Structure formats: structure tokens, C-alpha cells
Amino acid sequence: MTLPLWRSRPTAFDIHPATRVRHEQVGEGIHLSEGYSNAYLVVTRAGRVVINTGMGFEAPVHKEYFDSVDQGPVRYIVLTQGHVDHVGGVDLFREPGTEVIAQANNGAQQDYDARLAPFRARRSSFAFAAAFEGMRRAGKDGRPPLQSRPRPTRTFENRDAFTLGGVRFELIGCSGA
């Protein structure tokens, strides 16, 4: 009997924040930095594309790895969702001229996440206690790094595409939250 996909996924206790040891090249010019939400770097001859940025406190770890791979400019940040674990590090990665691309419902997802934050904090903080302590230690003056709430510079409904350094990126939107 085949195990359903949802039963094979890790639980909250199995998922850990980004570390300096959980990253790798997963394809030609494509790099993965694992965390609560994985972040990816695509290197092209005309600059870099960052796909998701992780939680705000994870972003410095993702950025350190990505910068060790390539120092080119970040031309695009692509957000696959508006949830906090995907958008939290945008402010750290964004450079002058960086375009932030997301599906048109991204802002609504971020607003919904913000409304749910107090409820989630009360119900799930036990699962993230170690990460919260890491956030505190990672921040300046004992305060955690800021969590971005970015508004994309470019949105799309169903499909979008761009080419950078000879690499074509095709984005397909899903309207669910």
C-alpha cells in the first residue's frame, strides 16, 4: 500500500530553521538553502533570482550561503506565497532595482497571516521555542531580525514570465491562500 503524500511530509517537530550546513547545489546554477521554508538561488550571467526568502530570522543564513555562491546583483525575488515563512527576508535581499514578483493574491495572504498571528502564536509557540531563542540571539541587541511584509513591485493573476541572462522563468499562479 502506498503512503499518502501528506503522511510522508515532515511534522512541525521535524522542520528546523535554516542553518549553515543544510544547503546544496540542486541543479546547474540552482542552489537550495533549507529552513522552515526553503529558499532558492538561481544564478544567471546577468544576475541572480532569489525564490522565497524564508523567515526574517533565517534570511541572514540564506543570504550568507547565496552570497558565497555568487556575488551578482539580485535582479528578481520571486515569492511563491504570501505566508510569513516565504516573505520574511525580502528586505534583506532587496537591492536597488530588484523586482519583487508574486501572484496577485500575495498581499491578501500577508494580511490574512497578520490577522492570524496572535492565534498562531498562542497555539504553536511550543513547536518553535528553539527557533524563537535563536531569533533572539541572532538579532541586534538581543532583538530578533525584522520580519518583512513586502508588497511586490510586480504581480500577476494566472501566468507571468521573464528571462534573465538567457534563463527563462515561467510563473503559474494559484489563487488559493
C-alpha positions as MATLAB code, in Angstrom:
seq = 'MTLPLWRSRPTAFDIHPATRVRHEQVGEGIHLSEGYSNAYLVVTRAGRVVINTGMGFEAPVHKEYFDSVDQGPVRYIVLTQGHVDHVGGVDLFREPGTEVIAQANNGAQQDYDARLAPFRARRSSFAFAAAFEGMRRAGKDGRPPLQSRPRPTRTFENRDAFTLGGVRFELIGCSGA';
ca = [
       0.000    0.000    0.000;
       1.327    3.431   -0.946;
       1.566    6.028    1.787;
      -0.384    9.235    1.015;
       1.877   12.215    0.289;
       0.604   14.185    3.286;
       1.694   11.376    5.628;
       5.241   11.436    4.221;
       5.746   15.143    4.896;
       7.709   16.164    7.990;
       5.836   17.390   11.035;
       6.490   20.714   12.752;
       8.900   18.885   15.060;
      10.948   17.671   12.083;
      11.281   21.039   10.347;
      14.127   23.229   11.559;
      15.253   26.803   10.872;
      17.958   27.493    8.335;
      21.487   26.534    9.315;
      24.860   26.921    7.700;
      25.060   23.187    6.967;
      21.761   22.487    5.215;
      22.336   23.888    1.763;
      23.432   22.499   -1.588;
      23.518   22.908   -5.318;
      20.490   21.072   -6.704;
      20.977   21.751  -10.399;
      23.026   23.769  -12.852;
      23.053   27.259  -11.334;
      20.316   26.367   -8.815;
      21.067   26.381   -5.093;
      18.906   25.378   -2.120;
      19.089   26.703    1.435;
      16.820   24.659    3.701;
      14.813   26.170    6.518;
      11.253   26.478    7.773;
      10.579   27.405    4.185;
      13.294   26.611    1.679;
      14.899   29.448   -0.255;
      16.443   29.021   -3.689;
      19.005   30.937   -5.701;
      19.224   30.801   -9.485;
      22.443   32.238  -10.868;
      22.461   33.623  -14.414;
      25.122   35.534  -16.320;
      23.041   38.738  -15.872;
      22.356   38.451  -12.155;
      20.577   36.408   -9.513;
      16.999   35.347   -8.860;
      16.016   34.506   -5.285;
      12.919   32.349   -4.881;
      11.422   32.814   -1.409;
      13.477   34.336    1.390;
      12.476   32.351    4.483;
      11.523   33.783    7.849;
      13.136   37.108    8.767;
      15.455   35.426   11.257;
      16.510   32.801    8.679;
      17.234   35.259    5.881;
      20.791   36.121    7.047;
      21.685   32.402    6.842;
      20.141   32.044    3.375;
      21.863   35.241    2.197;
      25.251   34.208    3.570;
      25.083   30.947    1.599;
      23.803   32.577   -1.581;
      26.469   35.296   -1.420;
      29.140   32.588   -1.024;
      27.910   31.062   -4.296;
      27.678   34.255   -6.357;
      28.074   37.985   -5.730;
      25.978   39.173   -8.680;
      23.102   41.596   -8.236;
      19.710   40.294   -7.105;
      17.576   41.235  -10.105;
      14.392   39.411   -9.031;
      12.826   37.992   -5.899;
      10.004   35.571   -6.681;
       7.557   34.825   -3.901;
       5.621   31.581   -4.250;
       3.254   32.510   -1.388;
       2.494   35.442    0.864;
       2.946   33.439    4.060;
       5.485   34.686    6.606;
       7.871   31.784    6.040;
       8.239   32.741    2.364;
       8.432   36.559    2.515;
      10.187   37.286    5.827;
      13.618   38.049    4.409;
      12.698   40.165    1.390;
      14.023   43.385    2.942;
      17.433   41.778    3.482;
      17.709   40.516   -0.117;
      16.183   43.510   -1.910;
      18.686   45.793   -3.613;
      18.071   48.992   -5.574;
      16.313   47.920   -8.776;
      15.302   44.459   -7.535;
      11.882   43.479   -8.810;
       9.710   41.512   -6.362;
       7.240   39.297   -8.233;
       4.261   37.481   -6.749;
       0.800   36.230   -7.626;
      -1.833   38.957   -7.266;
      -3.255   37.468   -4.043;
       0.071   37.824   -2.230;
      -0.952   40.965   -0.346;
      -4.217   39.379    0.792;
      -2.280   36.322    2.020;
       0.082   38.529    4.011;
      -2.848   40.452    5.511;
      -4.556   37.181    6.476;
      -1.326   35.892    8.065;
      -1.049   39.117   10.078;
      -4.615   38.710   11.383;
      -3.906   35.091   12.350;
      -0.553   35.815   14.019;
      -1.868   36.148   17.598;
      -3.890   32.926   17.269;
      -0.956   31.008   15.793;
       1.420   32.313   18.454;
      -0.837   31.030   21.220;
      -1.307   27.618   19.581;
       2.084   26.778   18.102;
       4.804   28.581   20.027;
       5.778   25.326   21.775;
       6.876   23.887   18.429;
       9.123   26.844   17.674;
      10.654   27.571   21.094;
      14.206   26.780   19.976;
      13.807   28.896   16.845;
      12.477   31.820   18.879;
      15.538   31.630   21.120;
      17.725   31.520   18.002;
      15.916   34.589   16.679;
      16.620   36.470   19.869;
      20.316   35.559   19.773;
      20.638   36.335   16.041;
      19.239   39.845   16.329;
      20.973   43.068   17.186;
      20.870   43.921   20.880;
      19.092   40.647   21.618;
      16.101   41.560   19.451;
      15.134   39.276   16.569;
      15.737   40.415   12.986;
      12.738   42.108   11.429;
      10.131   40.083    9.582;
       9.441   41.650    6.169;
       5.907   42.351    4.997;
       6.809   43.286    1.427;
       4.459   44.467   -1.258;
       5.507   43.074   -4.643;
       6.582   45.513   -7.332;
       5.015   43.245   -9.948;
       2.024   40.937   -9.646;
       0.197   38.620  -11.997;
      -3.076   36.691  -11.995;
      -2.521   33.424  -13.880;
       0.821   33.496  -15.662;
       3.923   35.590  -15.954;
       7.366   35.075  -17.451;
      10.705   36.788  -17.633;
      14.158   35.995  -18.981;
      17.390   36.854  -17.220;
      20.834   36.024  -18.552;
      19.414   33.555  -21.066;
      17.343   31.687  -18.474;
      13.564   31.828  -18.908;
      11.375   31.784  -15.810;
       7.694   30.924  -16.112;
       5.388   31.589  -13.202;
       1.977   29.943  -12.869;
      -0.374   31.438  -10.302;
      -2.677   29.619   -7.939;
      -5.359   31.812   -6.399;
      -5.836   29.809   -3.154;
      -4.447   31.094    0.118;
];
